[in-house]
Amino acid sequence: MAKTKTAYFCQNCGTQYAKWIGQCTSCKQWNTIVEEVVQKEDKKTWKPSSSTLQKASRPLRVNEINSDKEIRLNTLDQEFNRVLGGGLVPGSLTLLGGEPGIGKSTLLLQIALKLSYKTLYVSGEESQKQIKMRADRIHPESEHCFILTETRTQNIFQQILSLEPDIIVIDSIQTLHSDYIESAAGSISQIRECTAELIKFAKESNTPVILVGHITKDGTIAGPKILEHMVDTVLQFEGDRNYVYRILRSLKNRFGSTAELGIYEMQGSGLREVNNPSEVLISKNDEDLSGTAVAATVEGMRPLLIEIQALVSTAVYGTPQRSATGFNAKRLNMLLAVLEKRAGFKLAAKDVFLNITGGISIDDPAIDLAVIAAILSSNSDISIEKGVCFAGEVGLAGEIRPVQRVDQRILEAEKLGFNTIYVSKNNKIGLKKTTIHIKLASKIEQLVAELFG
Ligand code: TYD
Ligand code: MG
């Protein structure tokens, strides 16, 4: 019997070592090197097809390359199509990452059930019965979706060869194992090998494959970074499990922009596409409440109006408390310091709590102005008039700085019935005819005087 071959892999970045060491020399993490059994593939390995392997490629002039308009498979899910850049590209590998329970399986099953293409949904995590129960909740009738519960890649390929599906979904890559590697499912070498087999299959058969990838504690996709390099598209499904809204983002896309964003709402019957996110994120409260302000942000390419809530109260402990949900806490501290200097805000005596509604996290600097407005409104207990929204970044000197895509923000605010928007004086506004009142501000002091003066 051949001696088993082992190698050492960093579980964080996937670097391979010949012997164990305490710290990975490539990603500098401690204690991440683990020994894994690797059986080198022998020549007889079964591969989906080897006919195209021998074809040697020769260099072509760019303008000689046949560039038929690339066809994309329409997934019938507008948000998913948008994030992919128009649909699934044949032969592409898409990786969908996200925290457990966020709805990855639900999203992909839902897409698989809606499709009019023959789809194979391979699950290594749930039984066929469990998937059927879920399918009944989401979309009871579907003739084109096949469910397979299998984890051995060789068996999966065998089924694929006989079924010949148009689209394949694998839930999840961490549960797969290949015979050519002896280490356990989910280990670095297994993930790498299974992904390589799937890529080879996808490219040869021109079938799009979507993989689900688990996420580690610190939010990166479990398994080596190499996985992200290998696939064509990396999508991330995120949101707060206590809220219903989910955001689908693209972190890498070889066939489209990574600036696109998809928004879903988790319901009892699956995920609902949210086509008009601003309308659901703003509360339709008729009473005037102090401490809330609406920000006109742009997430990716999409304008989005969201509500910012602040609560300012007298600090009871020596160190005032600061807490921010959905907003960078360091940025909040900076804005508070600016407020102390420019608006006479007593930083040391106040607790400040900030919340972005809907459980969405925003890092667009243009929400600074709304954050400041909400804090001052809560502090003075004077509510901001209905119909007012903000789009501006705040600098350290208390100046209001221009933001990108200001026209798009103004149009979105106008569409939603806002009558006034505050923007920076230095923003070049290209819009000619607007019914919304655009107020130009250059300094925090000016804003304070106008709103709470
Ligand atoms: P799931 O897709 O299993 O998450 P993941 O694959 O990312 O781990 O999603 C599970 C959650 O979604 C679960 O907590 C229940 C909820 N859910 C609904 O609210 N409505 C539904 O129709 C379905 C199918 C799930
Ligand atoms: Mg799942």
Short mmCIF file of C-alpha atoms and ligand atoms in Angstrom, two decimals:
data_model
loop_
_atom_site.label_atom_id
_atom_site.label_comp_id
_atom_site.label_asym_id
_atom_site.label_seq_id
_atom_site.Cartn_x
_atom_site.Cartn_y
_atom_site.Cartn_z
CA MET A 1 0.00 0.00 0.00
CA ALA A 2 1.22 3.42 -0.87
CA LYS A 3 2.30 5.59 1.98
CA THR A 4 -0.29 8.26 2.74
CA LYS A 5 0.94 11.67 1.85
CA THR A 6 0.26 14.58 4.11
CA ALA A 7 0.84 18.27 3.85
CA TYR A 8 0.28 21.22 6.14
CA PHE A 9 -2.18 23.94 5.20
CA CYS A 10 -2.93 27.28 6.77
CA GLN A 11 -6.65 27.23 7.50
CA ASN A 12 -6.80 30.95 7.07
CA CYS A 13 -5.13 31.61 3.75
CA GLY A 14 -4.53 28.17 2.29
CA THR A 15 -0.76 28.32 2.03
CA GLN A 16 0.81 24.88 1.90
CA TYR A 17 3.84 23.90 3.99
CA ALA A 18 6.01 20.81 4.10
CA LYS A 19 6.19 20.85 7.89
CA TRP A 20 4.31 22.30 10.79
CA ILE A 21 5.13 25.79 11.96
CA GLY A 22 3.47 27.96 14.56
CA GLN A 23 2.83 31.04 12.49
CA CYS A 24 1.81 31.20 8.86
CA THR A 25 4.50 33.10 7.01
CA SER A 26 2.05 34.41 4.47
CA CYS A 27 -0.90 35.69 6.51
CA LYS A 28 0.89 35.93 9.88
CA GLN A 29 -1.85 34.08 11.77
CA TRP A 30 -0.83 31.90 14.70
CA ASN A 31 -1.85 28.26 15.12
CA THR A 32 -3.68 27.98 11.85
CA ILE A 33 -1.46 25.32 10.26
CA VAL A 34 -3.13 21.93 10.20
CA GLU A 35 -1.96 18.63 8.79
CA GLU A 36 -4.15 17.21 6.06
CA VAL A 37 -3.96 13.93 4.23
CA VAL A 38 -3.50 14.47 0.55
CA GLN A 39 -3.39 11.61 -1.89
CA LYS A 40 -1.88 12.93 -5.05
CA GLU A 41 -4.17 12.29 -7.98
CA ASP A 42 -3.02 9.41 -10.10
CA LYS A 43 -3.25 9.53 -13.85
CA LYS A 44 -6.36 7.38 -13.97
CA THR A 45 -8.49 9.93 -12.19
CA TRP A 46 -12.00 10.15 -13.42
CA LYS A 47 -12.79 13.54 -14.85
CA PRO A 48 -16.07 14.71 -16.37
CA SER A 49 -14.56 14.69 -19.82
CA SER A 50 -11.05 14.85 -21.11
CA SER A 51 -11.67 15.42 -24.81
CA THR A 52 -11.19 19.16 -24.70
CA LEU A 53 -8.05 18.88 -22.64
CA GLN A 54 -5.76 18.13 -25.53
CA LYS A 55 -6.87 21.15 -27.53
CA ALA A 56 -3.98 23.55 -27.41
CA SER A 57 -4.76 27.21 -27.55
CA ARG A 58 -2.95 29.58 -29.83
CA PRO A 59 -2.67 33.34 -29.47
CA LEU A 60 -5.22 35.41 -31.37
CA ARG A 61 -5.36 39.10 -32.13
CA VAL A 62 -7.88 40.79 -29.91
CA ASN A 63 -9.96 41.88 -32.87
CA GLU A 64 -9.93 38.38 -34.31
CA ILE A 65 -11.60 36.95 -31.27
CA ASN A 66 -15.19 36.14 -31.87
CA SER A 67 -17.16 38.36 -29.56
CA ASP A 68 -20.75 37.35 -30.06
CA LYS A 69 -22.90 39.21 -27.62
CA GLU A 70 -22.50 37.02 -24.59
CA ILE A 71 -25.66 35.22 -23.74
CA ARG A 72 -26.79 35.26 -20.17
CA LEU A 73 -29.32 33.02 -18.52
CA ASN A 74 -32.12 35.06 -17.06
CA THR A 75 -32.71 33.91 -13.48
CA LEU A 76 -36.19 35.55 -13.36
CA ASP A 77 -35.10 37.23 -10.15
CA GLN A 78 -34.53 40.87 -10.96
CA GLU A 79 -32.36 41.58 -7.93
CA PHE A 80 -30.17 38.54 -8.54
CA ASN A 81 -29.81 39.41 -12.24
CA ARG A 82 -28.90 42.95 -11.37
CA VAL A 83 -26.14 41.90 -8.99
CA LEU A 84 -24.76 39.42 -11.51
CA GLY A 85 -24.71 42.13 -14.16
CA GLY A 86 -27.62 40.84 -16.23
CA GLY A 87 -27.90 37.12 -15.55
CA LEU A 88 -25.79 34.00 -15.21
CA VAL A 89 -22.95 33.66 -17.69
CA PRO A 90 -22.74 30.13 -19.16
CA GLY A 91 -19.76 28.24 -17.80
CA SER A 92 -19.26 30.58 -14.88
CA LEU A 93 -18.78 29.74 -11.23
CA THR A 94 -20.57 31.92 -8.72
CA LEU A 95 -19.87 31.73 -5.01
CA LEU A 96 -22.55 32.91 -2.59
CA GLY A 97 -21.32 33.54 0.94
CA GLY A 98 -23.18 34.57 4.05
CA GLU A 99 -23.69 33.91 7.73
CA PRO A 100 -25.63 30.83 8.79
CA GLY A 101 -29.38 31.30 8.69
CA ILE A 102 -29.26 34.44 6.60
CA GLY A 103 -31.13 32.76 3.74
CA LYS A 104 -28.56 31.48 1.24
CA SER A 105 -30.28 28.14 0.72
CA THR A 106 -33.66 29.85 0.57
CA LEU A 107 -32.48 32.30 -2.09
CA LEU A 108 -30.93 29.68 -4.32
CA LEU A 109 -33.75 27.18 -3.93
CA GLN A 110 -36.21 29.91 -4.74
CA ILE A 111 -34.31 30.84 -7.89
CA ALA A 112 -33.99 27.18 -8.86
CA LEU A 113 -37.74 26.67 -8.44
CA LYS A 114 -38.68 29.69 -10.52
CA LEU A 115 -36.39 28.93 -13.43
CA SER A 116 -37.66 27.60 -16.66
CA TYR A 117 -34.29 25.90 -17.22
CA LYS A 118 -33.54 22.43 -15.98
CA THR A 119 -31.86 22.99 -12.64
CA LEU A 120 -30.06 20.58 -10.36
CA TYR A 121 -29.97 21.60 -6.71
CA VAL A 122 -27.37 19.53 -4.90
CA SER A 123 -27.56 19.67 -1.14
CA GLY A 124 -25.10 18.19 1.27
CA GLU A 125 -26.79 19.76 4.26
CA GLU A 126 -30.46 18.90 4.11
CA SER A 127 -32.43 15.81 3.11
CA GLN A 128 -34.68 15.74 0.06
CA LYS A 129 -37.72 15.80 2.35
CA GLN A 130 -36.52 18.88 4.18
CA ILE A 131 -35.88 20.65 0.93
CA LYS A 132 -39.29 19.64 -0.35
CA MET A 133 -40.90 21.13 2.76
CA ARG A 134 -39.10 24.37 2.15
CA ALA A 135 -39.93 24.29 -1.56
CA ASP A 136 -43.62 23.92 -0.74
CA ARG A 137 -43.49 27.11 1.28
CA ILE A 138 -41.72 29.06 -1.41
CA HIS A 139 -43.01 27.99 -4.76
CA PRO A 140 -45.00 24.77 -4.74
CA GLU A 141 -45.10 24.01 -8.45
CA SER A 142 -41.96 23.50 -10.41
CA GLU A 143 -41.25 21.02 -13.14
CA HIS A 144 -37.69 21.87 -13.90
CA CYS A 145 -36.00 21.66 -10.53
CA PHE A 146 -34.27 18.45 -9.46
CA ILE A 147 -33.01 17.85 -5.94
CA LEU A 148 -30.02 15.64 -5.19
CA THR A 149 -28.61 14.98 -1.76
CA GLU A 150 -25.04 13.91 -2.28
CA THR A 151 -21.62 14.99 -1.11
CA ARG A 152 -19.22 12.93 -3.20
CA THR A 153 -18.25 14.92 -6.28
CA GLN A 154 -17.76 11.83 -8.45
CA ASN A 155 -21.36 10.75 -7.77
CA ILE A 156 -22.58 14.26 -8.43
CA PHE A 157 -20.87 14.33 -11.82
CA GLN A 158 -22.34 10.95 -12.67
CA GLN A 159 -25.84 12.31 -11.98
CA ILE A 160 -25.09 15.47 -13.92
CA LEU A 161 -24.02 13.45 -16.95
CA SER A 162 -27.30 11.58 -17.00
CA LEU A 163 -29.57 14.51 -16.12
CA GLU A 164 -27.81 17.18 -18.19
CA PRO A 165 -29.06 20.20 -16.22
CA ASP A 166 -28.74 23.76 -17.53
CA ILE A 167 -27.86 25.21 -14.14
CA ILE A 168 -26.29 23.60 -11.08
CA VAL A 169 -26.53 24.77 -7.50
CA ILE A 170 -24.23 23.27 -4.86
CA ASP A 171 -25.19 23.82 -1.21
CA SER A 172 -22.50 23.96 0.11
CA ILE A 173 -18.90 23.65 -1.11
CA GLN A 174 -17.76 22.84 2.45
CA THR A 175 -19.79 19.61 2.51
CA LEU A 176 -18.35 18.18 -0.71
CA HIS A 177 -15.59 15.65 -0.84
CA SER A 178 -13.64 14.18 -3.67
CA ASP A 179 -12.11 10.70 -3.75
CA TYR A 180 -8.78 12.01 -4.89
CA ILE A 181 -8.06 13.78 -1.66
CA GLU A 182 -8.19 11.90 1.58
CA SER A 183 -8.70 14.69 4.07
CA ALA A 184 -12.07 15.45 5.61
CA ALA A 185 -14.82 17.41 3.89
CA GLY A 186 -14.46 21.12 4.55
CA SER A 187 -10.68 21.03 4.79
CA ILE A 188 -8.63 23.34 2.63
CA SER A 189 -7.39 20.69 0.25
CA GLN A 190 -10.89 19.21 -0.24
CA ILE A 191 -12.42 22.60 -0.91
CA ARG A 192 -9.70 23.38 -3.39
CA GLU A 193 -9.97 20.06 -5.18
CA CYS A 194 -13.79 20.05 -5.34
CA THR A 195 -13.87 23.61 -6.62
CA ALA A 196 -11.26 22.78 -9.24
CA GLU A 197 -13.32 19.81 -10.42
CA LEU A 198 -16.43 21.95 -10.61
CA ILE A 199 -14.63 24.70 -12.51
CA LYS A 200 -13.32 22.21 -14.98
CA PHE A 201 -16.79 20.79 -15.42
CA ALA A 202 -18.40 24.24 -15.77
CA LYS A 203 -15.94 25.44 -18.37
CA GLU A 204 -16.12 22.25 -20.40
CA SER A 205 -19.88 21.90 -20.40
CA ASN A 206 -20.63 25.63 -20.42
CA THR A 207 -23.01 25.14 -17.50
CA PRO A 208 -23.22 27.85 -14.85
CA VAL A 209 -22.57 26.58 -11.33
CA ILE A 210 -23.57 28.40 -8.17
CA LEU A 211 -21.81 27.44 -4.94
CA VAL A 212 -22.82 28.24 -1.39
CA GLY A 213 -19.85 29.07 0.83
CA HIS A 214 -19.91 29.21 4.61
CA ILE A 215 -18.57 32.20 6.37
CA THR A 216 -16.14 32.23 9.29
CA LYS A 217 -16.47 34.20 12.51
CA ASP A 218 -14.68 37.21 11.11
CA GLY A 219 -16.89 37.36 8.04
CA THR A 220 -14.67 35.91 5.35
CA ILE A 221 -15.68 32.91 3.31
CA ALA A 222 -14.46 29.78 5.07
CA GLY A 223 -11.68 28.06 3.26
CA PRO A 224 -8.73 29.59 1.59
CA LYS A 225 -8.79 32.94 -0.12
CA ILE A 226 -7.87 30.80 -3.08
CA LEU A 227 -11.52 29.84 -3.40
CA GLU A 228 -12.41 33.44 -4.10
CA HIS A 229 -9.65 33.63 -6.70
CA MET A 230 -10.82 30.49 -8.44
CA VAL A 231 -14.45 31.44 -9.02
CA ASP A 232 -15.69 34.10 -11.43
CA THR A 233 -18.12 35.85 -9.15
CA VAL A 234 -18.28 36.21 -5.39
CA LEU A 235 -21.58 37.32 -3.93
CA GLN A 236 -22.28 38.09 -0.31
CA PHE A 237 -25.67 37.82 1.31
CA GLU A 238 -25.87 39.96 4.40
CA GLY A 239 -28.24 41.51 6.84
CA ASP A 240 -29.22 41.35 10.46
CA ARG A 241 -31.00 38.14 11.32
CA ASN A 242 -33.34 40.03 13.62
CA TYR A 243 -34.57 42.17 10.76
CA VAL A 244 -36.26 41.13 7.58
CA TYR A 245 -34.11 42.95 5.06
CA ARG A 246 -31.25 41.21 3.29
CA ILE A 247 -28.69 42.73 0.97
CA LEU A 248 -27.01 40.85 -1.83
CA ARG A 249 -23.70 42.38 -2.82
CA SER A 250 -21.11 41.41 -5.34
CA LEU A 251 -17.53 41.40 -4.03
CA LYS A 252 -15.97 40.23 -7.25
CA ASN A 253 -17.49 39.95 -10.68
CA ARG A 254 -15.63 39.04 -13.83
CA PHE A 255 -18.68 39.82 -15.95
CA GLY A 256 -20.13 42.94 -14.46
CA SER A 257 -19.90 45.74 -11.98
CA THR A 258 -19.43 45.11 -8.28
CA ALA A 259 -21.35 48.26 -7.45
CA GLU A 260 -24.76 46.69 -7.91
CA LEU A 261 -26.90 45.72 -5.00
CA GLY A 262 -29.93 43.52 -4.51
CA ILE A 263 -32.39 43.95 -1.67
CA TYR A 264 -34.75 41.28 -0.37
CA GLU A 265 -37.26 40.96 2.39
CA MET A 266 -37.49 37.63 4.24
CA GLN A 267 -41.09 36.54 4.51
CA GLY A 268 -42.93 33.41 5.57
CA SER A 269 -42.98 32.31 1.96
CA GLY A 270 -39.40 32.97 1.04
CA LEU A 271 -37.55 36.08 -0.04
CA ARG A 272 -39.42 38.91 -1.68
CA GLU A 273 -37.56 41.18 -4.09
CA VAL A 274 -37.64 44.76 -2.89
CA ASN A 275 -37.73 46.96 -5.95
CA ASN A 276 -38.36 50.23 -4.15
CA PRO A 277 -36.16 50.00 -1.06
CA SER A 278 -36.55 53.61 0.02
CA GLU A 279 -40.26 53.25 0.56
CA VAL A 280 -39.92 50.39 2.99
CA LEU A 281 -37.01 51.83 4.94
CA ILE A 282 -38.70 55.07 5.90
CA SER A 283 -41.35 54.85 8.56
CA LYS A 284 -44.64 56.42 7.68
CA ASN A 285 -44.98 58.12 11.01
CA ASP A 286 -47.28 61.08 11.11
CA GLU A 287 -46.17 62.38 14.47
CA ASP A 288 -43.13 64.57 14.66
CA LEU A 289 -40.40 62.72 16.50
CA SER A 290 -37.21 64.35 17.60
CA GLY A 291 -34.00 62.49 16.90
CA THR A 292 -34.79 61.18 13.44
CA ALA A 293 -33.42 62.41 10.15
CA VAL A 294 -33.55 60.98 6.65
CA ALA A 295 -30.38 60.49 4.65
CA ALA A 296 -30.25 60.23 0.88
CA THR A 297 -27.54 57.62 0.35
CA VAL A 298 -26.31 55.64 -2.61
CA GLU A 299 -25.51 52.00 -2.00
CA GLY A 300 -23.61 50.66 -4.95
CA MET A 301 -25.46 52.19 -7.86
CA ARG A 302 -28.81 52.48 -6.13
CA PRO A 303 -30.11 55.58 -4.42
CA LEU A 304 -31.64 54.71 -1.09
CA LEU A 305 -33.37 56.87 1.46
CA ILE A 306 -32.95 55.67 5.01
CA GLU A 307 -33.90 56.87 8.40
CA ILE A 308 -31.29 57.63 11.05
CA GLN A 309 -32.33 57.68 14.68
CA ALA A 310 -30.33 59.19 17.47
CA LEU A 311 -30.88 59.34 21.19
CA VAL A 312 -28.90 61.77 23.26
CA SER A 313 -29.25 61.62 27.02
CA THR A 314 -27.37 62.83 30.05
CA ALA A 315 -24.46 60.58 30.90
CA VAL A 316 -24.73 58.96 34.29
CA TYR A 317 -21.30 57.34 34.38
CA GLY A 318 -17.97 59.08 34.19
CA THR A 319 -17.35 57.97 30.64
CA PRO A 320 -20.23 58.77 28.32
CA GLN A 321 -21.58 55.88 26.30
CA ARG A 322 -21.51 55.73 22.54
CA SER A 323 -23.27 53.10 20.58
CA ALA A 324 -23.88 52.89 16.86
CA THR A 325 -25.83 50.22 14.97
CA GLY A 326 -25.23 50.12 11.25
CA PHE A 327 -22.78 53.03 11.42
CA ASN A 328 -19.06 53.14 12.07
CA ALA A 329 -18.49 53.92 15.77
CA LYS A 330 -15.20 55.72 15.09
CA ARG A 331 -16.89 57.95 12.60
CA LEU A 332 -19.60 58.69 15.15
CA ASN A 333 -16.96 59.78 17.65
CA MET A 334 -15.40 62.03 15.06
CA LEU A 335 -18.72 63.65 14.21
CA LEU A 336 -19.41 64.22 17.91
CA ALA A 337 -16.06 65.92 18.28
CA VAL A 338 -16.87 68.16 15.34
CA LEU A 339 -20.20 68.97 16.95
CA GLU A 340 -18.54 69.91 20.22
CA LYS A 341 -16.26 72.33 18.46
CA ARG A 342 -18.80 73.81 16.05
CA ALA A 343 -22.19 73.51 17.65
CA GLY A 344 -21.52 73.71 21.36
CA PHE A 345 -22.48 70.09 21.92
CA LYS A 346 -21.37 68.91 25.38
CA LEU A 347 -19.54 65.78 24.37
CA ALA A 348 -18.40 64.61 27.79
CA ALA A 349 -21.79 64.94 29.44
CA LYS A 350 -23.92 63.05 26.96
CA ASP A 351 -24.60 59.45 26.05
CA VAL A 352 -25.22 59.04 22.33
CA PHE A 353 -26.98 56.12 20.70
CA LEU A 354 -27.31 55.92 16.96
CA ASN A 355 -29.33 53.51 14.91
CA ILE A 356 -29.88 53.03 11.21
CA THR A 357 -33.32 51.55 10.76
CA GLY A 358 -33.94 48.30 8.95
CA GLY A 359 -30.82 46.59 10.29
CA ILE A 360 -28.84 47.83 7.32
CA SER A 361 -25.27 48.91 7.66
CA ILE A 362 -24.18 51.91 5.63
CA ASP A 363 -20.69 53.20 5.00
CA ASP A 364 -21.57 55.98 2.58
CA PRO A 365 -19.97 59.15 4.04
CA ALA A 366 -22.91 61.15 2.68
CA ILE A 367 -25.04 60.12 5.65
CA ASP A 368 -22.87 62.23 7.99
CA LEU A 369 -25.14 65.21 7.63
CA ALA A 370 -28.24 63.23 8.55
CA VAL A 371 -26.40 61.70 11.51
CA ILE A 372 -25.50 65.14 12.81
CA ALA A 373 -29.03 66.42 12.22
CA ALA A 374 -30.51 63.46 14.12
CA ILE A 375 -28.11 63.93 17.06
CA LEU A 376 -28.80 67.66 17.31
CA SER A 377 -32.50 67.08 16.97
CA SER A 378 -32.52 64.62 19.84
CA ASN A 379 -30.25 66.82 21.91
CA SER A 380 -32.48 69.87 21.57
CA ASP A 381 -35.67 67.81 21.45
CA ILE A 382 -36.77 69.71 18.38
CA SER A 383 -37.99 67.53 15.57
CA ILE A 384 -36.86 68.04 12.01
CA GLU A 385 -39.69 69.03 9.71
CA LYS A 386 -41.32 66.31 7.66
CA GLY A 387 -40.16 66.24 4.08
CA VAL A 388 -36.58 67.24 4.81
CA CYS A 389 -33.65 65.01 3.95
CA PHE A 390 -29.85 65.30 3.84
CA ALA A 391 -26.91 64.28 1.68
CA GLY A 392 -23.50 65.53 2.66
CA GLU A 393 -20.20 64.48 4.16
CA VAL A 394 -18.89 66.37 7.17
CA GLY A 395 -15.22 67.31 7.37
CA LEU A 396 -13.11 67.80 10.47
CA ALA A 397 -13.41 71.57 10.27
CA GLY A 398 -17.19 71.32 10.30
CA GLU A 399 -17.45 71.98 6.59
CA ILE A 400 -20.07 70.19 4.55
CA ARG A 401 -18.38 68.41 1.70
CA PRO A 402 -19.76 67.43 -1.69
CA VAL A 403 -20.85 63.85 -2.30
CA GLN A 404 -20.89 61.77 -5.46
CA ARG A 405 -24.03 61.15 -7.53
CA VAL A 406 -25.86 64.02 -5.95
CA ASP A 407 -28.36 64.27 -8.81
CA GLN A 408 -29.40 60.69 -8.34
CA ARG A 409 -29.99 61.30 -4.63
CA ILE A 410 -32.03 64.41 -5.28
CA LEU A 411 -34.20 62.64 -7.83
CA GLU A 412 -34.85 59.75 -5.46
CA ALA A 413 -35.82 62.15 -2.67
CA GLU A 414 -38.11 63.98 -5.03
CA LYS A 415 -39.69 60.76 -6.20
CA LEU A 416 -40.51 59.85 -2.62
CA GLY A 417 -42.23 63.15 -1.96
CA PHE A 418 -39.57 65.01 0.00
CA ASN A 419 -39.76 68.76 -0.39
CA THR A 420 -36.34 69.88 0.85
CA ILE A 421 -32.87 68.37 0.61
CA TYR A 422 -29.71 69.77 2.19
CA VAL A 423 -26.54 69.29 0.17
CA SER A 424 -23.08 70.83 0.15
CA LYS A 425 -22.61 74.21 -1.44
CA ASN A 426 -19.75 72.77 -3.46
CA ASN A 427 -21.80 70.07 -5.10
CA LYS A 428 -22.29 70.61 -8.80
CA ILE A 429 -25.93 69.97 -9.45
CA GLY A 430 -26.73 69.11 -13.03
CA LEU A 431 -30.48 68.98 -12.61
CA LYS A 432 -32.44 71.72 -14.29
CA LYS A 433 -36.06 71.34 -13.31
CA THR A 434 -36.84 70.03 -9.88
CA THR A 435 -39.81 70.53 -7.64
CA ILE A 436 -37.77 69.70 -4.55
CA HIS A 437 -36.16 72.63 -2.78
CA ILE A 438 -32.38 72.21 -2.80
CA LYS A 439 -30.72 73.96 0.13
CA LEU A 440 -27.02 74.52 -0.15
CA ALA A 441 -25.03 74.52 3.06
CA SER A 442 -21.34 75.01 3.61
CA LYS A 443 -20.94 74.76 7.39
CA ILE A 444 -22.45 72.92 10.32
CA GLU A 445 -23.15 76.24 12.05
CA GLN A 446 -25.36 77.28 9.17
CA LEU A 447 -27.28 74.03 9.29
CA VAL A 448 -27.82 74.33 13.04
CA ALA A 449 -29.10 77.85 12.67
CA GLU A 450 -31.53 76.91 9.92
CA LEU A 451 -32.88 73.75 11.50
CA PHE A 452 -32.94 74.53 15.19
CA GLY A 453 -32.19 78.27 15.26
P1 TYD B 1 -31.56 29.40 5.17
O1 TYD B 1 -31.81 29.61 3.73
O2 TYD B 1 -31.65 28.01 5.68
O3 TYD B 1 -30.18 30.02 5.59
P2 TYD B 1 -28.69 29.58 5.19
O4 TYD B 1 -28.78 28.61 4.09
O5 TYD B 1 -28.07 30.89 4.79
O6 TYD B 1 -28.08 29.05 6.43
O7 TYD B 1 -32.55 30.38 5.92
C1 TYD B 1 -33.05 30.06 7.13
C2 TYD B 1 -33.86 31.14 7.73
O8 TYD B 1 -34.81 31.74 6.89
C3 TYD B 1 -34.60 30.51 8.84
O9 TYD B 1 -34.18 31.11 10.04
C4 TYD B 1 -36.03 30.73 8.57
C5 TYD B 1 -36.07 31.75 7.51
N1 TYD B 1 -37.11 31.51 6.49
C6 TYD B 1 -38.21 32.34 6.42
O10 TYD B 1 -38.37 33.27 7.22
N2 TYD B 1 -39.15 32.12 5.45
C7 TYD B 1 -39.05 31.11 4.55
O11 TYD B 1 -39.90 30.95 3.67
C8 TYD B 1 -37.90 30.27 4.64
C9 TYD B 1 -37.73 29.13 3.68
C10 TYD B 1 -36.95 30.49 5.61
MG MG B 2 -28.23 26.58 4.10
#
